[in-house]
JSON list of C-alpha atoms in Angstrom, two decimals:
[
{"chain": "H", "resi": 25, "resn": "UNK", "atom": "CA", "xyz": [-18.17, -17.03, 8.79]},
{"chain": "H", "resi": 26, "resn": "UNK", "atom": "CA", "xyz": [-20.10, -17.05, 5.63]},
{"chain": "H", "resi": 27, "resn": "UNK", "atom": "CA", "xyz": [-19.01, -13.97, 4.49]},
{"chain": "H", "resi": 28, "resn": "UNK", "atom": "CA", "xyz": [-15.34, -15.33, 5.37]},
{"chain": "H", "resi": 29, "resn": "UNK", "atom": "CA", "xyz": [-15.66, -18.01, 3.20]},
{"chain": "H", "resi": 30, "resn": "UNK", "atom": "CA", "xyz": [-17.25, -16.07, 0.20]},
{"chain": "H", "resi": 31, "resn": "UNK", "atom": "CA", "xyz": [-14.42, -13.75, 0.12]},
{"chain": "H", "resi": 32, "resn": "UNK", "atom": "CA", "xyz": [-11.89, -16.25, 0.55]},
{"chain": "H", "resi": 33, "resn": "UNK", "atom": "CA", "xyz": [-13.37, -17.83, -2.52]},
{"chain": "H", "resi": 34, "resn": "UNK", "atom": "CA", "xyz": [-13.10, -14.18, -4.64]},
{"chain": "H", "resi": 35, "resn": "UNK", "atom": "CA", "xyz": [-9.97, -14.10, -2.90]},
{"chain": "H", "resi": 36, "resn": "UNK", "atom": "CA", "xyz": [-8.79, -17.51, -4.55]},
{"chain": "H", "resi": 37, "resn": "UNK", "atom": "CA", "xyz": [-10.66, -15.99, -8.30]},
{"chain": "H", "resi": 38, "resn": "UNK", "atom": "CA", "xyz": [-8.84, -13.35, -8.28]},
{"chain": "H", "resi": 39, "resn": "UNK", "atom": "CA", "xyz": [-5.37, -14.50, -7.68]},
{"chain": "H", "resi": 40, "resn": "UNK", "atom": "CA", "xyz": [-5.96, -17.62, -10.52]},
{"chain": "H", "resi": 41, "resn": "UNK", "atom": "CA", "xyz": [-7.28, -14.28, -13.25]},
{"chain": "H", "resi": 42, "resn": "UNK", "atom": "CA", "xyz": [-4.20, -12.69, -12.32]},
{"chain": "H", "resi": 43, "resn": "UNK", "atom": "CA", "xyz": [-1.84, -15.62, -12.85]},
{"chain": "H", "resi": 44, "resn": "UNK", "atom": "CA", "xyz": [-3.62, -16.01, -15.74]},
{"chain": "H", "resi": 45, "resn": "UNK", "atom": "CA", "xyz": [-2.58, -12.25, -16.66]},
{"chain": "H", "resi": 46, "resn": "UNK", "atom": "CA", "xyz": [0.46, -12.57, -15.90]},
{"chain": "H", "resi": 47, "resn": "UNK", "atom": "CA", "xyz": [0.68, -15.74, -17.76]},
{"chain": "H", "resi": 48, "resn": "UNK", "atom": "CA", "xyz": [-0.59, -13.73, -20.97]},
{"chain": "H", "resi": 49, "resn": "UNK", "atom": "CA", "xyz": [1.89, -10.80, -20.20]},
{"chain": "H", "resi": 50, "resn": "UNK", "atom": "CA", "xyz": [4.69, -13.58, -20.17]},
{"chain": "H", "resi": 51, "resn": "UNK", "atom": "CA", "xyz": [3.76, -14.85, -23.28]},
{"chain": "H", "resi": 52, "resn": "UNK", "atom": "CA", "xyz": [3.30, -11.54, -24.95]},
{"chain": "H", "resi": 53, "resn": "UNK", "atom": "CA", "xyz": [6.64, -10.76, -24.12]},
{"chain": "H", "resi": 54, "resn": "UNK", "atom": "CA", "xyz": [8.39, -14.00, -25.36]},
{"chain": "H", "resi": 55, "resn": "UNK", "atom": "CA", "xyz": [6.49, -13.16, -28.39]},
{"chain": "H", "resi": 56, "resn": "UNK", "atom": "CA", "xyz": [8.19, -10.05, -28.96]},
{"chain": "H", "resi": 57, "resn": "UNK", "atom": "CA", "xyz": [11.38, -11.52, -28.26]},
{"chain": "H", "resi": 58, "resn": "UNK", "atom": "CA", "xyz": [10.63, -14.11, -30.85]},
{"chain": "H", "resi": 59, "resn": "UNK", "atom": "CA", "xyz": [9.93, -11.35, -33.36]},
{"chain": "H", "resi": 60, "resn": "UNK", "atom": "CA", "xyz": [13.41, -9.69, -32.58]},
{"chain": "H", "resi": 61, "resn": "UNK", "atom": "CA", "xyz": [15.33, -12.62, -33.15]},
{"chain": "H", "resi": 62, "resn": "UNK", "atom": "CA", "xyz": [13.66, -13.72, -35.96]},
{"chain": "H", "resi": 63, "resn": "UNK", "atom": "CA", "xyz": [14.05, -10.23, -37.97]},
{"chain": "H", "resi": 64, "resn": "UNK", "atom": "CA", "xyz": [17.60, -10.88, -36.58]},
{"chain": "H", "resi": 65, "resn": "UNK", "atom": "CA", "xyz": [18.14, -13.80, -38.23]},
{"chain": "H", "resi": 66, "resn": "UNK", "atom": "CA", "xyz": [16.51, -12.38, -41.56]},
{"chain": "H", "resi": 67, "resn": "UNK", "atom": "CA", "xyz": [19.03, -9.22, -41.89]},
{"chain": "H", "resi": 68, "resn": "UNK", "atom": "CA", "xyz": [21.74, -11.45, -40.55]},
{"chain": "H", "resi": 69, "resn": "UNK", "atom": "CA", "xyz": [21.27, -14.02, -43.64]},
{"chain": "H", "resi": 70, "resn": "UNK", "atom": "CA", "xyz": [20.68, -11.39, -45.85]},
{"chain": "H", "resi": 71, "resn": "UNK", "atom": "CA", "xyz": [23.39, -8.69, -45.29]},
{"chain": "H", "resi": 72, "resn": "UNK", "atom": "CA", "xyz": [25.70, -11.44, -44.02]},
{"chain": "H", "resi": 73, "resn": "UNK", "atom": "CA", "xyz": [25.90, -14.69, -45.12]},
{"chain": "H", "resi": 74, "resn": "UNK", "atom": "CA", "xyz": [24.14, -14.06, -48.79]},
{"chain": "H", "resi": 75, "resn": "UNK", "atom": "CA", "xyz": [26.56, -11.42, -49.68]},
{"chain": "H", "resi": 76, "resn": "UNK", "atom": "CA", "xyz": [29.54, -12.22, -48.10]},
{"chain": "H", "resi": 77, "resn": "UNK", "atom": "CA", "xyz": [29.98, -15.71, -47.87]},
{"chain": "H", "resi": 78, "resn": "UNK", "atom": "CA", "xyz": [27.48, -17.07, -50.65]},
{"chain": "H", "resi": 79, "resn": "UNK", "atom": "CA", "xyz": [28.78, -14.53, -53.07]},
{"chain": "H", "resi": 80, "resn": "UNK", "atom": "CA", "xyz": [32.76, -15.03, -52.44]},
{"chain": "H", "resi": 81, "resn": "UNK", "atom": "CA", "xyz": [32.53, -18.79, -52.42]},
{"chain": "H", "resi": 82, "resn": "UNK", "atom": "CA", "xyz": [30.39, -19.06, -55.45]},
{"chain": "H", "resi": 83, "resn": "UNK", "atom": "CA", "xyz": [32.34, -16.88, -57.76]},
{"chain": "H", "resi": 84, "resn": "UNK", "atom": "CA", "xyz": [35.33, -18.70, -59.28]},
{"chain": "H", "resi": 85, "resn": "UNK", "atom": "CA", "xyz": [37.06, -18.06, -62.23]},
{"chain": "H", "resi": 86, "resn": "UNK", "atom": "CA", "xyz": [38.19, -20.03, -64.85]},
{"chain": "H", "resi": 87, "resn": "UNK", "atom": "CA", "xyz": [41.42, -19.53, -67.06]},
{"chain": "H", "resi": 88, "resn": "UNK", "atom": "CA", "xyz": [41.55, -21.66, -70.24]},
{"chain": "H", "resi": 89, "resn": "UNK", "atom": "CA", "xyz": [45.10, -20.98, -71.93]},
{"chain": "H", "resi": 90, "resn": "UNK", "atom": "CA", "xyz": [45.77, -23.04, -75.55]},
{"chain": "H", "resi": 91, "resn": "UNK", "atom": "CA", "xyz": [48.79, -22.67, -76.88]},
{"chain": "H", "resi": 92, "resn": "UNK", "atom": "CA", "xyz": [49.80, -23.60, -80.60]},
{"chain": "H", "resi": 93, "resn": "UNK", "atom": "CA", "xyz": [51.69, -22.23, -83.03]},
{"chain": "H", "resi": 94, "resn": "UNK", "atom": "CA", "xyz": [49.39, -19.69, -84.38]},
{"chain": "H", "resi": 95, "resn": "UNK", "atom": "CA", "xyz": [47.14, -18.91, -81.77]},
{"chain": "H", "resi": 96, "resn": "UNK", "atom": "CA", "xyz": [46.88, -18.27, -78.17]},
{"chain": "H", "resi": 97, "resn": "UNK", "atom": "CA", "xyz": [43.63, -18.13, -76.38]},
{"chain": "H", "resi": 98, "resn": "UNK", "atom": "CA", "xyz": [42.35, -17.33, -72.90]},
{"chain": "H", "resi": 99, "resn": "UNK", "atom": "CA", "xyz": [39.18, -17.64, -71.36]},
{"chain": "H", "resi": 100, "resn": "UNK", "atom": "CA", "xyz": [37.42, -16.44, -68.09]},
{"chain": "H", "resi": 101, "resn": "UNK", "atom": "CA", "xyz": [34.02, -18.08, -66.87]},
{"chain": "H", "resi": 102, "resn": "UNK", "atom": "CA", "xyz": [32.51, -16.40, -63.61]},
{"chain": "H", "resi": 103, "resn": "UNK", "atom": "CA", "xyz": [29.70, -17.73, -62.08]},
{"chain": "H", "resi": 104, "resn": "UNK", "atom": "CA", "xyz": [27.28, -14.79, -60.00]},
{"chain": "H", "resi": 105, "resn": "UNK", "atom": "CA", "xyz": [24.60, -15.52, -57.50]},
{"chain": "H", "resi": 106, "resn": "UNK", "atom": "CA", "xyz": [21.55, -15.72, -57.78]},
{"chain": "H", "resi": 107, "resn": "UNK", "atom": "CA", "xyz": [19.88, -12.14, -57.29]},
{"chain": "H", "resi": 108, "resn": "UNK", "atom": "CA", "xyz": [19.06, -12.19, -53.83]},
{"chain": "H", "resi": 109, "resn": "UNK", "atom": "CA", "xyz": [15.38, -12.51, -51.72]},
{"chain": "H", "resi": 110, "resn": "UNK", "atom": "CA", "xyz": [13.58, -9.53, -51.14]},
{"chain": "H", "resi": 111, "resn": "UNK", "atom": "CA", "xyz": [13.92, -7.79, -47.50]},
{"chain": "H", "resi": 112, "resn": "UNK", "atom": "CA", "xyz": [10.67, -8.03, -46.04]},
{"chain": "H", "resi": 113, "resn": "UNK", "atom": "CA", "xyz": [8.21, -4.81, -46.03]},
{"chain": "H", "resi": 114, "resn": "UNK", "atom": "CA", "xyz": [9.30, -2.14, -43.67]},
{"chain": "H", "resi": 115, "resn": "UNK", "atom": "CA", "xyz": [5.28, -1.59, -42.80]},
{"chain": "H", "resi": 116, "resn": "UNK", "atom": "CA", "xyz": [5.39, -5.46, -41.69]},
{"chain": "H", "resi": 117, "resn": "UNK", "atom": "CA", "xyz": [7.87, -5.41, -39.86]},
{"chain": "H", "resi": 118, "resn": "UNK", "atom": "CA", "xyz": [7.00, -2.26, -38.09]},
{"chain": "H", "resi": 119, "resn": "UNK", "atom": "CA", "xyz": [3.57, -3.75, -37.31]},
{"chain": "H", "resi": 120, "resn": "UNK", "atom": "CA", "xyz": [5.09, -6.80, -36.29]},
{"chain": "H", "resi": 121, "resn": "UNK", "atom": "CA", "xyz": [7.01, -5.09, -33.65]},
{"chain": "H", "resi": 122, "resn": "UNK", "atom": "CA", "xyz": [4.52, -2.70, -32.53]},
{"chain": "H", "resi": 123, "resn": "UNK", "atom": "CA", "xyz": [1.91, -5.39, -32.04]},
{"chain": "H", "resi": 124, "resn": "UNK", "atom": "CA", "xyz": [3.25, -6.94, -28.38]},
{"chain": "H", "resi": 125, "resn": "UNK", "atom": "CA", "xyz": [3.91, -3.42, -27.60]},
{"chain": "H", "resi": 126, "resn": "UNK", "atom": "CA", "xyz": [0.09, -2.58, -28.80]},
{"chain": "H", "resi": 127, "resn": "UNK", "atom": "CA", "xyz": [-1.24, -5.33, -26.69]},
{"chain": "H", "resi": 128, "resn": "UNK", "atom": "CA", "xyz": [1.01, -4.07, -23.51]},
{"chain": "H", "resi": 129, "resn": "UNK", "atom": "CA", "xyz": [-0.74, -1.12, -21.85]},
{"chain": "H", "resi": 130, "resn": "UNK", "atom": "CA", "xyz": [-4.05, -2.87, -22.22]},
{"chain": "H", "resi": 131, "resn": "UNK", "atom": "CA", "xyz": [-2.73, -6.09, -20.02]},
{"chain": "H", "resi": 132, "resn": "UNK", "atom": "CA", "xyz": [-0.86, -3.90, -18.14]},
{"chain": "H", "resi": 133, "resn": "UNK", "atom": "CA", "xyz": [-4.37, -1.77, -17.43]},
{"chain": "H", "resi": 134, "resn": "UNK", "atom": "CA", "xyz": [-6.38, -5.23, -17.05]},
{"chain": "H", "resi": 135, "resn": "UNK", "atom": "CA", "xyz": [-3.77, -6.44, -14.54]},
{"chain": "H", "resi": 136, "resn": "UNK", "atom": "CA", "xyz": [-4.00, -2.88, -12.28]},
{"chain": "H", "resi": 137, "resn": "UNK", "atom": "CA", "xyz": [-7.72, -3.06, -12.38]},
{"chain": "H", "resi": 138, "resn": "UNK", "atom": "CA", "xyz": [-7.36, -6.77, -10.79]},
{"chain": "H", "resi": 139, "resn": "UNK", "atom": "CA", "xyz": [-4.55, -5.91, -8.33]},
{"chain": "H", "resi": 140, "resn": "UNK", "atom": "CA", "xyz": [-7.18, -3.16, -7.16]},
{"chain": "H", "resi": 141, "resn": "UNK", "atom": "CA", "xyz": [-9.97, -5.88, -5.84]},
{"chain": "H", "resi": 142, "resn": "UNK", "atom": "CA", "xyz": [-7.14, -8.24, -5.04]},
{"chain": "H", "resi": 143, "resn": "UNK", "atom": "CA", "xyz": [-6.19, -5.64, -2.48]},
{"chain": "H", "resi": 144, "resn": "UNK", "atom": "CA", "xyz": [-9.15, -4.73, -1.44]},
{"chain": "H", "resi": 145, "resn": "UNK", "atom": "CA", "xyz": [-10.43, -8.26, -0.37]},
{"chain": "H", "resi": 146, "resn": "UNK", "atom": "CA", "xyz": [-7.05, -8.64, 1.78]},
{"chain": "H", "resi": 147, "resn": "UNK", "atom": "CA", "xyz": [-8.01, -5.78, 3.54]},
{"chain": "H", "resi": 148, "resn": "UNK", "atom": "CA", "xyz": [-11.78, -7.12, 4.18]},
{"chain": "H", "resi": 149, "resn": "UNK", "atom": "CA", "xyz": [-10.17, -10.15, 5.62]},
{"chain": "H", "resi": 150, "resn": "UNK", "atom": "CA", "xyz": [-8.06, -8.66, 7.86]},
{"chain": "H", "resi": 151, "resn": "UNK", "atom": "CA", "xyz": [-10.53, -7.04, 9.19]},
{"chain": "H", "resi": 152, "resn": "UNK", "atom": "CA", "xyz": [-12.74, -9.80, 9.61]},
{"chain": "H", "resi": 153, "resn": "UNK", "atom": "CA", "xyz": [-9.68, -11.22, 11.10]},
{"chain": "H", "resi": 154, "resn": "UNK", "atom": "CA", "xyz": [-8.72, -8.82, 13.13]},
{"chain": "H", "resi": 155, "resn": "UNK", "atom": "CA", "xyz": [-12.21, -7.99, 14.34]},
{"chain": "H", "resi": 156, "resn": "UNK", "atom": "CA", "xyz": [-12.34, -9.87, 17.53]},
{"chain": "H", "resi": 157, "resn": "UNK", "atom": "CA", "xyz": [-9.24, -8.08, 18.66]},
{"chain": "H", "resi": 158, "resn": "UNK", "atom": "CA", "xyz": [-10.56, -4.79, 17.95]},
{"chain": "H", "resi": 159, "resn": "UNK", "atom": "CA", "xyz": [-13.67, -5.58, 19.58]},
{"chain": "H", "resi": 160, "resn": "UNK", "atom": "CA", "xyz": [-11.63, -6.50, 22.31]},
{"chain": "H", "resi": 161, "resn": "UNK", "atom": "CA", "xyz": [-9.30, -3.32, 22.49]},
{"chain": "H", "resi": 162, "resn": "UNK", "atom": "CA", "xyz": [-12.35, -1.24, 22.45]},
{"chain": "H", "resi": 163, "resn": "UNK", "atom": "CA", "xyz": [-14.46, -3.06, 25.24]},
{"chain": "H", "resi": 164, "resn": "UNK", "atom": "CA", "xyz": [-10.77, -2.42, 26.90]},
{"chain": "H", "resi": 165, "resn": "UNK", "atom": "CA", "xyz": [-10.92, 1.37, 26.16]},
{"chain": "H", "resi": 166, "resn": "UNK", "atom": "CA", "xyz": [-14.64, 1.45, 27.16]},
{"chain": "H", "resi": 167, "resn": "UNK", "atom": "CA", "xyz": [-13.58, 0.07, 30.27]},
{"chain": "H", "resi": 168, "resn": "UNK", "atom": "CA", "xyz": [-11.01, 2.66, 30.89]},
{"chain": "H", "resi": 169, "resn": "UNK", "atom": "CA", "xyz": [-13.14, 5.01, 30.22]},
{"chain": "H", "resi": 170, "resn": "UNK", "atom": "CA", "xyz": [-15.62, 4.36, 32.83]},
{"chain": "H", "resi": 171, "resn": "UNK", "atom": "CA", "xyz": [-13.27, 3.27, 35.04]},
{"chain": "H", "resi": 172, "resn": "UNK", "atom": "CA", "xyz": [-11.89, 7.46, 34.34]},
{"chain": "H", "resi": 173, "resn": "UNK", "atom": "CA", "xyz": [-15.33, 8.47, 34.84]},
{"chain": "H", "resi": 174, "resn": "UNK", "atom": "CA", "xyz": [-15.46, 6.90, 38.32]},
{"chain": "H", "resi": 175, "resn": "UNK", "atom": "CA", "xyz": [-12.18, 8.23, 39.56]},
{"chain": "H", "resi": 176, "resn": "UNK", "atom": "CA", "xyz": [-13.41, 12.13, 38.15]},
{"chain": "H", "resi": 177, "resn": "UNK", "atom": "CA", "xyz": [-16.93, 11.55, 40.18]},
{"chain": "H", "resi": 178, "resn": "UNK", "atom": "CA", "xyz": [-15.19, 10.31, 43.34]},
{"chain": "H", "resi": 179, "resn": "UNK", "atom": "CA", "xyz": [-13.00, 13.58, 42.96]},
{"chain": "H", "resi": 180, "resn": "UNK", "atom": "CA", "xyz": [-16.13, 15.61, 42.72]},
{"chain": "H", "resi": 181, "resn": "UNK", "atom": "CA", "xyz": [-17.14, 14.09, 45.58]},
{"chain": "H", "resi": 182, "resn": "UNK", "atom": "CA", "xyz": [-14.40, 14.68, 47.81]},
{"chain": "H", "resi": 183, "resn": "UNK", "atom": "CA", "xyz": [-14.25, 17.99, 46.75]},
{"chain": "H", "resi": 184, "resn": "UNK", "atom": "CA", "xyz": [-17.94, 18.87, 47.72]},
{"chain": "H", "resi": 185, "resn": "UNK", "atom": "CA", "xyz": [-17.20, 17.42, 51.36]},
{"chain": "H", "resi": 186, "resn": "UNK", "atom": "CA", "xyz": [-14.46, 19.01, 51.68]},
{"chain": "H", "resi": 187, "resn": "UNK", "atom": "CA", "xyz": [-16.42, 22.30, 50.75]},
{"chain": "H", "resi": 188, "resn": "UNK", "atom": "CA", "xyz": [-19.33, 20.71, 53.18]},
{"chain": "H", "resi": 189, "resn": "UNK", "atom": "CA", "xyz": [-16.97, 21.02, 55.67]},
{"chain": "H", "resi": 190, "resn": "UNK", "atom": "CA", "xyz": [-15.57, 24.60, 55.50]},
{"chain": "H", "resi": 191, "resn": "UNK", "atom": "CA", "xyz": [-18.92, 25.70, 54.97]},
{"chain": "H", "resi": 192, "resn": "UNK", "atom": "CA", "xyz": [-19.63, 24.42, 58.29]},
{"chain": "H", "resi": 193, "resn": "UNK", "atom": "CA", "xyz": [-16.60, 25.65, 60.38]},
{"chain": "H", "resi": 194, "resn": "UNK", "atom": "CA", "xyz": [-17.37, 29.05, 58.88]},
{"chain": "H", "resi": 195, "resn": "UNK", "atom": "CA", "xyz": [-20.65, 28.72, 60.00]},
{"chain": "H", "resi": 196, "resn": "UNK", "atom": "CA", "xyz": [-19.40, 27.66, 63.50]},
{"chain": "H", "resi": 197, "resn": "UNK", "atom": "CA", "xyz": [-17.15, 30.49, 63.85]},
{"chain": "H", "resi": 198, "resn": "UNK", "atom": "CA", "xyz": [-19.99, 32.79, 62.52]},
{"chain": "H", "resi": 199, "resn": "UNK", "atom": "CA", "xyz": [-22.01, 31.31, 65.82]},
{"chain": "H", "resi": 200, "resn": "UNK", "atom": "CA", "xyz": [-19.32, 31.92, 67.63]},
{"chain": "H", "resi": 201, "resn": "UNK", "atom": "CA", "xyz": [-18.88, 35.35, 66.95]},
{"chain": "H", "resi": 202, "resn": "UNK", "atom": "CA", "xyz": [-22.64, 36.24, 67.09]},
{"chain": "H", "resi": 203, "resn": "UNK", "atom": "CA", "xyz": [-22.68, 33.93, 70.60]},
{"chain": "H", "resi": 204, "resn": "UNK", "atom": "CA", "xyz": [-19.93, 35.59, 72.15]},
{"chain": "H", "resi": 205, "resn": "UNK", "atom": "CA", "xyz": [-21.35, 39.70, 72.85]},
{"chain": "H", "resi": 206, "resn": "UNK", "atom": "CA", "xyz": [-24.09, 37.46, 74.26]},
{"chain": "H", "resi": 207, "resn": "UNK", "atom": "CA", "xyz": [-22.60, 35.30, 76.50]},
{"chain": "H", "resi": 208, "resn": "UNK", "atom": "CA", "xyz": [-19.93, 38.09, 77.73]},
{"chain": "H", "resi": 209, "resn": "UNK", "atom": "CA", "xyz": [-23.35, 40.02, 79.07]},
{"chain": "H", "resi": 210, "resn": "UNK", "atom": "CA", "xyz": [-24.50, 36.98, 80.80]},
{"chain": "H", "resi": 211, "resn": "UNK", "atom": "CA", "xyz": [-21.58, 36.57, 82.40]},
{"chain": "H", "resi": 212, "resn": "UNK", "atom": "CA", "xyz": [-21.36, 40.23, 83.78]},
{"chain": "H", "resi": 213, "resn": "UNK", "atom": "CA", "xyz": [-24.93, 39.86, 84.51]},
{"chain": "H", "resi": 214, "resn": "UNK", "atom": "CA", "xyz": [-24.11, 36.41, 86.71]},
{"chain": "H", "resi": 215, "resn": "UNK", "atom": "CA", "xyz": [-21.25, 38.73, 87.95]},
{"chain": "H", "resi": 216, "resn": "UNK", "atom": "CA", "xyz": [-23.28, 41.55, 89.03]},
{"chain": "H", "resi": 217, "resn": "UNK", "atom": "CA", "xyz": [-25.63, 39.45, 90.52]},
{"chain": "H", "resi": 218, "resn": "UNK", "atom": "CA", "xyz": [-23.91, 37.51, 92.53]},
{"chain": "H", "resi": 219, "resn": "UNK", "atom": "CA", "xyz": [-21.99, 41.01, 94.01]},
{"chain": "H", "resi": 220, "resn": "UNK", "atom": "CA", "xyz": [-25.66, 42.29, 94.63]},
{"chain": "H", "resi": 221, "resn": "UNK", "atom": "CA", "xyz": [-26.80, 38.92, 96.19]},
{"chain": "H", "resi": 222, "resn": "UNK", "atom": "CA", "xyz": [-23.51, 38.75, 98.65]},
{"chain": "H", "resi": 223, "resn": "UNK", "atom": "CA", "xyz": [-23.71, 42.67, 99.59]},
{"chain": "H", "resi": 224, "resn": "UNK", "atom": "CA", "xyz": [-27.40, 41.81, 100.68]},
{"chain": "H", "resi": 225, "resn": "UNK", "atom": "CA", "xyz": [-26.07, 38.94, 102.72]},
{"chain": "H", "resi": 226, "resn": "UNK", "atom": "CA", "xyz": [-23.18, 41.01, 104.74]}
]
């Protein structure tokens, strides 16, 4: 029962480390998907929306015409953009990305070498769960067993009277046939005698 109880508790250890894990793993991942959408953003403001629409809306041109008698003049203002923010460093970004997907197969490796325990204390407790049974089923084959061993000796036995007893008709008949020459000269000897003894009489 003791033993029950103690793995029931590494039972209950283990699960919380690997919710934990997988809690981490989870994380990690929204991490990374942070990371995309974030550089997303980035390239979407800078390709985008800085030189498209900043650039188109903020240029305007200006036409100044004066007209007199001598002279006609025309002037164009433009306005540019400001030159625009540096993309960030390819190395960054690569690091950035590679990072989550650094930290993965070391997680990944953490989480297999707790699954392993985890199922190995399930199967120690159904054992100790299932041990009365299987105690059970083999006191039940035991059983059989002997009860096999009983019918096989019983057979023997039958078999060795039944051999008692041809052994002893043979024997009989062996009698018999030694008896017989015997008694077939006794007889002729009663015969004889009796022949002798009656002729005597007459």
């Amino acid at each position: 029962m003791l033993l029950l109880l103690l793995l029931l508790l590494l039972l209950l250890l283990l699960l919380l480390l690997l919710l934990l894990l997988l809690l981490l793993l989870l994380l990690l991942l929204l991490l990374l998907l942070l990371l995309l959408l974030l550089l997303l953003l980035y390239y979407y403001y800078y390709y985008y929306y800085y030189y498209y629409y900043y650039y188109y809306t903020t240029t305007t041109t200006t036409t100044t015409t004066t007209t007199s008698t001598t002279t006609t003049s025309t002037t164009t203002t433009s306005t540019t953009p400001p030159p625009p923010p540096p993309p960030p460093p390819r190395l960054l970004l690569l690091l950035l990305l590679l990072l989550p997907l650094l930290l993965l197969p070391p997680l990944l490796l953490l989480l297999l070498l707790l699954l392993l325990p985890l199922l190995l204390l399930l199967l120690l407790l159904l054992l100790l769960l299932l041990l009365p049974l299987l105690l059970l089923l083999l006191l039940l084959l035991l059983l059989l067993l002997l009860l096999l061993l009983l019918l096989l000796l019983l057979l023997l036995l039958l078999l060795l009277l039944l051999l008692l007893q041809l052994l002893l008709l043979l024997l009989l008949l062996l009698l018999l046939l030694l008896l017989l020459p015997l008694l077939l000269l006794l007889l002729l000897l009663l015969l004889l005698h009796h022949h002798h003894h009656h002729h005597h009489s007459q």
